[in-house]
Short mmCIF file of C-alpha atoms and ligand atoms in Angstrom, two decimals:
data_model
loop_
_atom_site.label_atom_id
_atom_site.label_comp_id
_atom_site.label_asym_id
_atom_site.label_seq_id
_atom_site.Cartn_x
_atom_site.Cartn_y
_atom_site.Cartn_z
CA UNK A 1 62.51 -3.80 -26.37
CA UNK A 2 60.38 -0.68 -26.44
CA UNK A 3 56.34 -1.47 -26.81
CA UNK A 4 54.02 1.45 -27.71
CA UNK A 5 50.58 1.07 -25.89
CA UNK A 6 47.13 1.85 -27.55
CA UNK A 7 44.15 2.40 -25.45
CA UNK A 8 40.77 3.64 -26.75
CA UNK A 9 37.59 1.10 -25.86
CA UNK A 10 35.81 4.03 -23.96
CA UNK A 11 36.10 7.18 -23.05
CA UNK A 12 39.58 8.24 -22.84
CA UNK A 13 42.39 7.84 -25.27
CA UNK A 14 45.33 6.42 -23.89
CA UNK A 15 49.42 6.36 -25.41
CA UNK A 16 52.06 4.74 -23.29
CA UNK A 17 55.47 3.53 -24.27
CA UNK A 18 56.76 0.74 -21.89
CA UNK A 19 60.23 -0.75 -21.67
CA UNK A 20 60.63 -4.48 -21.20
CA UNK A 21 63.08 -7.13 -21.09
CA UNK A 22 63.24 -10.47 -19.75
CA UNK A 23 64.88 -9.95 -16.88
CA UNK A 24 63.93 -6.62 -15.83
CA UNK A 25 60.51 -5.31 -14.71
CA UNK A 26 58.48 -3.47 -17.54
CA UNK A 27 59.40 0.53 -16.89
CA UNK A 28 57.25 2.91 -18.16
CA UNK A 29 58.86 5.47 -20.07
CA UNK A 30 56.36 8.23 -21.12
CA UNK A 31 52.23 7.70 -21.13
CA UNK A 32 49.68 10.64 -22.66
CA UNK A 33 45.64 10.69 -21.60
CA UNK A 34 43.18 12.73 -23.29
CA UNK A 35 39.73 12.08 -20.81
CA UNK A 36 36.41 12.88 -22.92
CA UNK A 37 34.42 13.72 -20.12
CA UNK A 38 33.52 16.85 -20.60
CA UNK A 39 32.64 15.71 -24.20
CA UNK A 40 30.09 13.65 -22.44
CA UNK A 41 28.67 15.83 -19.82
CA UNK A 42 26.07 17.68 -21.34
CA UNK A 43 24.53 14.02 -22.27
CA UNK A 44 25.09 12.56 -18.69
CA UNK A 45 27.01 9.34 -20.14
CA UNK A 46 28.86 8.30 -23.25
CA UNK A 47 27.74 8.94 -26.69
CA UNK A 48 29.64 6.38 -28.54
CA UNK A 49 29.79 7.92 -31.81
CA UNK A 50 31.31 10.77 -30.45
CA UNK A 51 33.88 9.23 -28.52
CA UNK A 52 34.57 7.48 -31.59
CA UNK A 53 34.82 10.84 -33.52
CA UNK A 54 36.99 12.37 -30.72
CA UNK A 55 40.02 9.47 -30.22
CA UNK A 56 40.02 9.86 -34.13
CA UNK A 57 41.18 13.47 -33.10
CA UNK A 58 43.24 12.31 -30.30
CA UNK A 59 45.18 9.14 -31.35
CA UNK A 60 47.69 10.77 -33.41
CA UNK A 61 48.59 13.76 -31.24
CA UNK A 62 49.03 11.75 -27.59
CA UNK A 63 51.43 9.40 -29.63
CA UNK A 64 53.43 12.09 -31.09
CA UNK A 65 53.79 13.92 -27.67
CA UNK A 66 54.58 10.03 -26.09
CA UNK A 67 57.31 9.82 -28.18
CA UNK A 68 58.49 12.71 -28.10
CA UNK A 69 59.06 12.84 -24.38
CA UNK A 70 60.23 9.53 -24.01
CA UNK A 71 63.07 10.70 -26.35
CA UNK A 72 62.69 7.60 -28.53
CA UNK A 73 61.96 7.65 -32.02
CA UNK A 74 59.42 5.80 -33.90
CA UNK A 75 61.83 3.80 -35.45
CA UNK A 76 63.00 2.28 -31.82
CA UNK A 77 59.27 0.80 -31.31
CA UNK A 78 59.42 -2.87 -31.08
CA UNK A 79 56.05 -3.83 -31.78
CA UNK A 80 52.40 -2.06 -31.16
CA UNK A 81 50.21 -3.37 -28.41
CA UNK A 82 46.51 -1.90 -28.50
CA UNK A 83 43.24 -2.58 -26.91
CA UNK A 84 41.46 -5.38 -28.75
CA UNK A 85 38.27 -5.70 -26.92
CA UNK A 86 36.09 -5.35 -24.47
CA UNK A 87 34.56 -1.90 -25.09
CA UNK A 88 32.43 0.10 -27.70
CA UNK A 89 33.27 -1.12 -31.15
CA UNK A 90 33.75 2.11 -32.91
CA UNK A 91 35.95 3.35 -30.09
CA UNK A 92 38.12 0.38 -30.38
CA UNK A 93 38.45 0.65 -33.85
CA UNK A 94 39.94 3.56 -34.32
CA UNK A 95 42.55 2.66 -31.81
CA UNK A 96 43.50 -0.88 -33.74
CA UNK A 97 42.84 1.04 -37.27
CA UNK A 98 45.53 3.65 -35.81
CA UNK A 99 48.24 0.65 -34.43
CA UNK A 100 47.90 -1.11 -37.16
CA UNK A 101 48.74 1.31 -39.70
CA UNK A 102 52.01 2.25 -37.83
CA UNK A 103 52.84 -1.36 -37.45
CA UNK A 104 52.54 -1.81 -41.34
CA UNK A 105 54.56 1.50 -41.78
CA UNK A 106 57.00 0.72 -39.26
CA UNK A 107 57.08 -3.16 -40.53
CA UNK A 108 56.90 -3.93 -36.73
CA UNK A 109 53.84 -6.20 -35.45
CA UNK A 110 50.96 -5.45 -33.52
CA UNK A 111 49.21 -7.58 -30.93
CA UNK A 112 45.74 -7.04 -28.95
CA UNK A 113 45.39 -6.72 -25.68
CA UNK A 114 42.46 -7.68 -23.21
CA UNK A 115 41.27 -4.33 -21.60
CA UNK A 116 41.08 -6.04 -17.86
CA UNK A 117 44.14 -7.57 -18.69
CA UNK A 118 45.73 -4.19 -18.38
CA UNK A 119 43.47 -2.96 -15.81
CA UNK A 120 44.69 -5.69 -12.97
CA UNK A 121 48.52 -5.87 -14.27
CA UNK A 122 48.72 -2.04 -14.38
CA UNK A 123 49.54 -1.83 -10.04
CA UNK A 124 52.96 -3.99 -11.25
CA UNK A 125 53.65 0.09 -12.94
CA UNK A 126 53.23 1.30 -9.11
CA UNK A 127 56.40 1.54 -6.69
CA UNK A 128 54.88 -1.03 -4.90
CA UNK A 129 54.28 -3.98 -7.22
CA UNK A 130 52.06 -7.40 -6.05
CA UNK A 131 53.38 -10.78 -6.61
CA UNK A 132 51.69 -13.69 -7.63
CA UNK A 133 49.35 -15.38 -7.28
CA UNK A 134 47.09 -12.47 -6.17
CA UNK A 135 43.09 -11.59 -6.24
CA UNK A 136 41.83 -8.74 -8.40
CA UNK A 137 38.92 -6.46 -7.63
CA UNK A 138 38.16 -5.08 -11.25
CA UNK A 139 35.73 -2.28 -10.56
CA UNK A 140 35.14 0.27 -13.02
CA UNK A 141 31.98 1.54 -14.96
CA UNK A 142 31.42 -1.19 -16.83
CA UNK A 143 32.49 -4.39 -15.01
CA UNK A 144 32.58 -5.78 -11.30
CA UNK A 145 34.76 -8.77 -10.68
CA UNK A 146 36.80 -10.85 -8.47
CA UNK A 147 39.65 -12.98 -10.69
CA UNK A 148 41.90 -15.31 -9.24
CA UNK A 149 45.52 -14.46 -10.90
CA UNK A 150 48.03 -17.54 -10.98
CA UNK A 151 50.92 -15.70 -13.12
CA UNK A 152 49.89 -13.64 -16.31
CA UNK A 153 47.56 -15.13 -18.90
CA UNK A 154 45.70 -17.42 -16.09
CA UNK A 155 43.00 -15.71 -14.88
CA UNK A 156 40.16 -17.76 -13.05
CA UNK A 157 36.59 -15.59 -12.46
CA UNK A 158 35.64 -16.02 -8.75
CA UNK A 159 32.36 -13.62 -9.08
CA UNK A 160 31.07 -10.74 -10.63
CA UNK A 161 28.42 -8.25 -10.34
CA UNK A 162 24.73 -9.74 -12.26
CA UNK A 163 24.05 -6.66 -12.79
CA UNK A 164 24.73 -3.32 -12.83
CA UNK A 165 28.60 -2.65 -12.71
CA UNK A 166 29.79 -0.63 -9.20
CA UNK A 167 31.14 2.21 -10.94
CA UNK A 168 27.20 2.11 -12.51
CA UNK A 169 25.96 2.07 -9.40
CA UNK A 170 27.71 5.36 -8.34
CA UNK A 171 27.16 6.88 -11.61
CA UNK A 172 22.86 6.59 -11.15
CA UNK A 173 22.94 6.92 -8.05
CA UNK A 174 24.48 10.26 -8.64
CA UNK A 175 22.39 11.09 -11.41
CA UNK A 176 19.40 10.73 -9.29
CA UNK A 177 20.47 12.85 -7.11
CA UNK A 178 20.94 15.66 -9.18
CA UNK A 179 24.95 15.40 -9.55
CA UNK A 180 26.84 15.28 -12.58
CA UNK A 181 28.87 12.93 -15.13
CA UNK A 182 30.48 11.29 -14.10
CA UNK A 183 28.87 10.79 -10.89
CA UNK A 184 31.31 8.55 -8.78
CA UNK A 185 34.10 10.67 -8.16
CA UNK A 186 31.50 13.75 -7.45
CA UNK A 187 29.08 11.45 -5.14
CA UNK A 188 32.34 10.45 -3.12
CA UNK A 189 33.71 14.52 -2.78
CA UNK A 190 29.36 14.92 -1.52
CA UNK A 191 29.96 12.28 0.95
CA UNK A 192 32.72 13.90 2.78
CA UNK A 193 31.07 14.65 6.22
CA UNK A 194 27.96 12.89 5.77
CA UNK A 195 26.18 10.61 7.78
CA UNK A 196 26.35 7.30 6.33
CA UNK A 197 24.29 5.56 8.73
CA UNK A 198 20.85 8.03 7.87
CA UNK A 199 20.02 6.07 5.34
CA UNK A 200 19.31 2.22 4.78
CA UNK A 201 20.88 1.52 1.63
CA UNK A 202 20.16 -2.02 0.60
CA UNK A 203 23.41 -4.45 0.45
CA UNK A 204 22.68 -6.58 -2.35
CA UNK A 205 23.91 -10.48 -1.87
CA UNK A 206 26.11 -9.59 0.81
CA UNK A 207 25.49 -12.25 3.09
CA UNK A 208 25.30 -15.01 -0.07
CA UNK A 209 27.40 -17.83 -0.59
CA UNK A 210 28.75 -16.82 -4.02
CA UNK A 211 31.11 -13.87 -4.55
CA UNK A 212 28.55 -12.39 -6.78
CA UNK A 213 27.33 -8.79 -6.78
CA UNK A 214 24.56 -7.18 -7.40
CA UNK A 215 24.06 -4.03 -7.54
CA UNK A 216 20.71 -2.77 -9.55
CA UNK A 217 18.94 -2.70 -6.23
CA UNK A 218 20.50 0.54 -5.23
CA UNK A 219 19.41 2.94 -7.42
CA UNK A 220 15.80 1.77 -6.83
CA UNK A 221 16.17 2.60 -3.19
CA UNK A 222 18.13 5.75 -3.79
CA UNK A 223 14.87 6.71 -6.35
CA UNK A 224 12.24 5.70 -3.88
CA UNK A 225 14.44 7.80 -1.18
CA UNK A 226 14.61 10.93 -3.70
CA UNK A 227 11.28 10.56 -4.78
CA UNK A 228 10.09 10.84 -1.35
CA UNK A 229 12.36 13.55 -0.13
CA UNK A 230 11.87 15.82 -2.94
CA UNK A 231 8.00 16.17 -3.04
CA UNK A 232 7.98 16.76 0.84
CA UNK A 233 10.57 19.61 0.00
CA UNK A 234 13.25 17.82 2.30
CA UNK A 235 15.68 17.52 0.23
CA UNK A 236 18.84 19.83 1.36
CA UNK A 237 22.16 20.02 0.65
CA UNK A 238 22.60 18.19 4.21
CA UNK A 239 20.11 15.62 3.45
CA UNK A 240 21.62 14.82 0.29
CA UNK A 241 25.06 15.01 1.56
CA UNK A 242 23.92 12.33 3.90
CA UNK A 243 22.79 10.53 1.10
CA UNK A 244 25.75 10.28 -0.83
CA UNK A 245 27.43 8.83 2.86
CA UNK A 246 25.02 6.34 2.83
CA UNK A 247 25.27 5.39 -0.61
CA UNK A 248 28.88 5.03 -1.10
CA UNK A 249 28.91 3.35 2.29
CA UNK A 250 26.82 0.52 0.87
CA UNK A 251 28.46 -0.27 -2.09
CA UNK A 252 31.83 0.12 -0.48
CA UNK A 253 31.19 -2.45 2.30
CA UNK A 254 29.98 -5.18 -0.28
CA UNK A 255 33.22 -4.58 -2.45
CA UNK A 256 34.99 -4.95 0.87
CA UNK A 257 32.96 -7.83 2.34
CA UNK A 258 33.29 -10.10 -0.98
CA UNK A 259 37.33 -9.06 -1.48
CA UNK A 260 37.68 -10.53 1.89
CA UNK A 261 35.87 -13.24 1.07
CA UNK A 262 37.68 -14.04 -1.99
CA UNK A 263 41.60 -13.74 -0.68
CA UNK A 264 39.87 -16.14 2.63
CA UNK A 265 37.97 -18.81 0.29
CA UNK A 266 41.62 -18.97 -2.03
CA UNK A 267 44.04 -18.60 0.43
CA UNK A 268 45.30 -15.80 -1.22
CA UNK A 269 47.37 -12.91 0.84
CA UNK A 270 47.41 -10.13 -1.59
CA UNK A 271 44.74 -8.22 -2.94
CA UNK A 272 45.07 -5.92 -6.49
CA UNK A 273 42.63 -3.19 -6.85
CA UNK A 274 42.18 -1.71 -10.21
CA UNK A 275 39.53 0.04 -12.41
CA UNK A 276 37.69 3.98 -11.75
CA UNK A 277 36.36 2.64 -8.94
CA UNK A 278 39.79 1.77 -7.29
CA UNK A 279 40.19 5.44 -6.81
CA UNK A 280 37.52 5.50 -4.48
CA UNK A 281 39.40 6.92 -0.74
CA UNK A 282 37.02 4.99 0.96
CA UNK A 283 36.69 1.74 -0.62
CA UNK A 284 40.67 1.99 -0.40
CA UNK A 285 41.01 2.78 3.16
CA UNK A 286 38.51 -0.15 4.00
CA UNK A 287 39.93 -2.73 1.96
CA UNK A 288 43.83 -1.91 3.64
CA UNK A 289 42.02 -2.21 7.47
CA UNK A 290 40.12 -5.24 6.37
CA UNK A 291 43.49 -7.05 4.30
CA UNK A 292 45.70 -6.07 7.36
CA UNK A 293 43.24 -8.17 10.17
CA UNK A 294 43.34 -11.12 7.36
CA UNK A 295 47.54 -10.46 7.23
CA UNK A 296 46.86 -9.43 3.50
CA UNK A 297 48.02 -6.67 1.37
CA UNK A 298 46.36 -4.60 -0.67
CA UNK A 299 48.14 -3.48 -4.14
CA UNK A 300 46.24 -0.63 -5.68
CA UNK A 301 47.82 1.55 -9.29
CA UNK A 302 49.05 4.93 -9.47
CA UNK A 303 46.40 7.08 -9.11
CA UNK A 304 46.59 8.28 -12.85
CA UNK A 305 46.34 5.00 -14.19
CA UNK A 306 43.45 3.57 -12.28
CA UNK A 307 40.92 5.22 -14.56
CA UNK A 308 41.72 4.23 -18.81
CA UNK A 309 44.90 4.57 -20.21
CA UNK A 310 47.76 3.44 -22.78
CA UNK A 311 50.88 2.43 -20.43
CA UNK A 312 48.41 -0.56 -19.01
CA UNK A 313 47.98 -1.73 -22.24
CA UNK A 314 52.06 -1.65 -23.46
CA UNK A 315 52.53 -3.09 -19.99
CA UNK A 316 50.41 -6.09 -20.40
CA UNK A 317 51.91 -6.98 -23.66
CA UNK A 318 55.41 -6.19 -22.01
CA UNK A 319 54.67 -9.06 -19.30
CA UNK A 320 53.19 -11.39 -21.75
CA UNK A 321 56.39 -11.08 -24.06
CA UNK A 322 58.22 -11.71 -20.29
CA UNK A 323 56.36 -14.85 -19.72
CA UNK A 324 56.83 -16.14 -22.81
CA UNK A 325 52.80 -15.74 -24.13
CA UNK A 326 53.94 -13.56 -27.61
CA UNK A 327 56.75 -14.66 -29.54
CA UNK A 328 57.42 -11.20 -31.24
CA UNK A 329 59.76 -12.46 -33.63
CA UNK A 330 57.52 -15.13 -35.32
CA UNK A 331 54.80 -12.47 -35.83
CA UNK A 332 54.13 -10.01 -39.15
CA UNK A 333 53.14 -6.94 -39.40
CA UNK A 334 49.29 -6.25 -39.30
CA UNK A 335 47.97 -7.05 -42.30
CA UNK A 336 44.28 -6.62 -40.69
CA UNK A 337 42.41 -5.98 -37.87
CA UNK A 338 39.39 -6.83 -35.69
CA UNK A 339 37.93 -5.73 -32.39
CA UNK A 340 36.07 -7.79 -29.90
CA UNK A 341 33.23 -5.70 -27.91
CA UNK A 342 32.64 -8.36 -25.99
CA UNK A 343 35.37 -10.75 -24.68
CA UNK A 344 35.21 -12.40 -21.40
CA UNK A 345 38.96 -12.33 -19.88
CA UNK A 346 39.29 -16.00 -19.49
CA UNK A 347 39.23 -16.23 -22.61
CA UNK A 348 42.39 -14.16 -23.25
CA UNK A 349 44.14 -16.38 -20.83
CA UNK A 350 46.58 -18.14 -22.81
CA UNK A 351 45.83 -17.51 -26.33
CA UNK A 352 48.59 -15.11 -28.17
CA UNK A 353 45.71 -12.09 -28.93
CA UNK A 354 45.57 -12.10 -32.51
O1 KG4 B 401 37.94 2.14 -15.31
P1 KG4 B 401 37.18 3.38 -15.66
O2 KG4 B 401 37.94 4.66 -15.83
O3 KG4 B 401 36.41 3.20 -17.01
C1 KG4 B 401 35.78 2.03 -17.36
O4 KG4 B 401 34.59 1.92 -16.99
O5 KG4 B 401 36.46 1.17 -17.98
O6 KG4 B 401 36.03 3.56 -14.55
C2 KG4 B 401 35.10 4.62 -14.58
C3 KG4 B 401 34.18 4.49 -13.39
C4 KG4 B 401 33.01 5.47 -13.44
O7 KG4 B 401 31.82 4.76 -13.14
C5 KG4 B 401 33.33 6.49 -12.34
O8 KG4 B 401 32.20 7.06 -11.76
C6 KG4 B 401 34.08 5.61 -11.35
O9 KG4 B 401 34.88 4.78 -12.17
N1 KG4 B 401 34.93 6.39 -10.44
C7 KG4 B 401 34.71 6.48 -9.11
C8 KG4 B 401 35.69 7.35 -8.57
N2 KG4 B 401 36.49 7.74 -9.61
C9 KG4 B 401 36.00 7.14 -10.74
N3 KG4 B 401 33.75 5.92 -8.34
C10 KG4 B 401 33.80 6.19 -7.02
N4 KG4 B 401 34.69 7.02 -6.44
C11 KG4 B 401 35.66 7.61 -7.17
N5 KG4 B 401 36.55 8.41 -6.57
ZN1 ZN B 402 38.62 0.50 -17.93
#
């Protein structure tokens, strides 16, 4: 059964085409990214109606190129799988507007996907695949949270950021200090030989009973800091290098300190790390010491499918047709459509998407 993956809630259109059977694990068989970044730069963040405009440009291309080297034809697609929600609506329409027109061409049906739902099943793509039941950091740009995952389709929240997202917290932080879009990946390559203890970065909740985040309090501090530094003319490359240390050292000890937290309070021994954030070479390094003095494991994607992308999405609709959630034969073709902006992922739990 061959499932063709849709992704495009944000900024990046995604195209994977995923393998799966019932007794096999889900192989991925070709996947095709087109990042809008440097769409976005010049506007430090993402203008939605142009990333709308842009996976209109994109969709059609990154599928063709999928199939092609995946050597499959259209024809061989068992059904579409494509991001249903959460994300920007425009963005995520053009994606479902895109699989469901093939599906009623192809007379094969479509299903929607939960975007986390691929984020925190996409390290079972890595050579190193978690087993249940697990705990998943999500951290990306727009979310922070710690779920408790059974099998697939049962995922319990444990705590999540009441605020500002971690990957957020990187990107202002960044942006205050004069870096670019977007600013996580370029604050972490800044940090590289800085002194993270120079300054106090506030840790936000860390010592609270929930497993909560909270993360708005940063860029205040990192303002006030800037602020202060810049109109006394202090603020050098070094300072600001030492800076970025600090910064990244504060947010990443939280994530740790709360992931810990979460695999002790559900005595749970492996840990799945997924989102942009996940790429972070600290916050990975740290989690792995911390897991291994707990005797836990950490399970973190690919590299190139931590950040957006289609094969997440074909691969949570390939182990959802393995656990018996979509019953592809008693569903149409797409006759319509919708998107859901805003969809909490316990709500996706068991429900067949529609
Ligand atoms: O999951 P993602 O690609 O998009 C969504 O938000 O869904 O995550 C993007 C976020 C951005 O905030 C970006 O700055 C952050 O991931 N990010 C990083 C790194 N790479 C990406 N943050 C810290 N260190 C990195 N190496
Ligand atoms: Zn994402």
């Amino acid at each position: 059964m061959l499932i063709l993956g849709i992704e495009s809630s944000c900024d990046e259109t995604g195209v994977g085409l995923v393998h799966a059977s019932t007794t096999e694990p889900p192989r991925l068989l070709a996947h095709a990214l087109h990042s809008q970044i440097d769409l976005h730069e010049a506007y430090g963040g993402v203008v939605p109606e142009l990333a709308s405009r842009d996976h209109i440009r994109r969709v059609v291309p990154l599928a063709r190129q999928v199939m092609k080297e995946s050597g499959y034809g259209l024809k061989d697609i068992s059904y579409l799988a494509v991001t249903q929600g959460p994300g920007l609506a425009g963005a995520l329409l053009v994606g479902s507007g895109f699989a469901a027109g093939l599906s009623a061409a192809l007379g094969k049906p479509m299903i929607g996907i939960h975007h986390l739902e691929g984020h925190l099943l996409s390290p079972f793509l890595s050579q190193d695949p978690p087993q249940f039941p697990f705990v998943a950091l999500l951290v990306s740009g727009g979310h922070t949270q710690l779920m408790l995952v059974e099998r697939v389709g049962s995922y319990e929240l444990l705590g999540e950021t009441v605020d500002d997202a971690a990957g957020e917290a990187f990107d202002k932080s960044a942006k205050l200090m004069g870096l670019g879009y977007p600013g996580g990946p370029l604050l972490s390559q800044l940090a590289q030989g800085g002194d993270a203890q120079r300054f106090a970065i506030p840790r936000p909740l860390m010592h609270d009973k929930t497993l909560d985040f909270s993360f708005a309090g940063l860029k205040t501090s990192v303002r006030t800091h800037v602020e202060k530094l810049q109109s006394a003319h202090e603020f050098t490359d070094e300072v600001r290098r030492d800076m970025a240390a600090s910064v990244q050292a504060a947010i990443v000890e939280v994530l740790c300190r709360k992931s810990i937290d979460a695999l002790k309070r559900t005595n749970t021994h492996r840990l799945v790390v997924a989102g942009g954030v996940g790429a972070n070479r600290l916050l990975r390094d740290s989690l792995v010491q911390a897991a291994h003095r707990i005797n836990a494991k950490v399970h973190f994607p690919e590299l190139e499918l931590c950040t957006d992308n289609g094969a997440m999405i074909a691969l949570a609709a390939a182990m959802r047709y393995q656990a018996g959630l979509v019953k592809v034969d008693e569903l149409a073709p797409a006759q319509r459509f919708s998107v859901q902006p805003r969809w909490p992922l316990y709500e996706a739990n068991t429900a067949t998407p529609r």
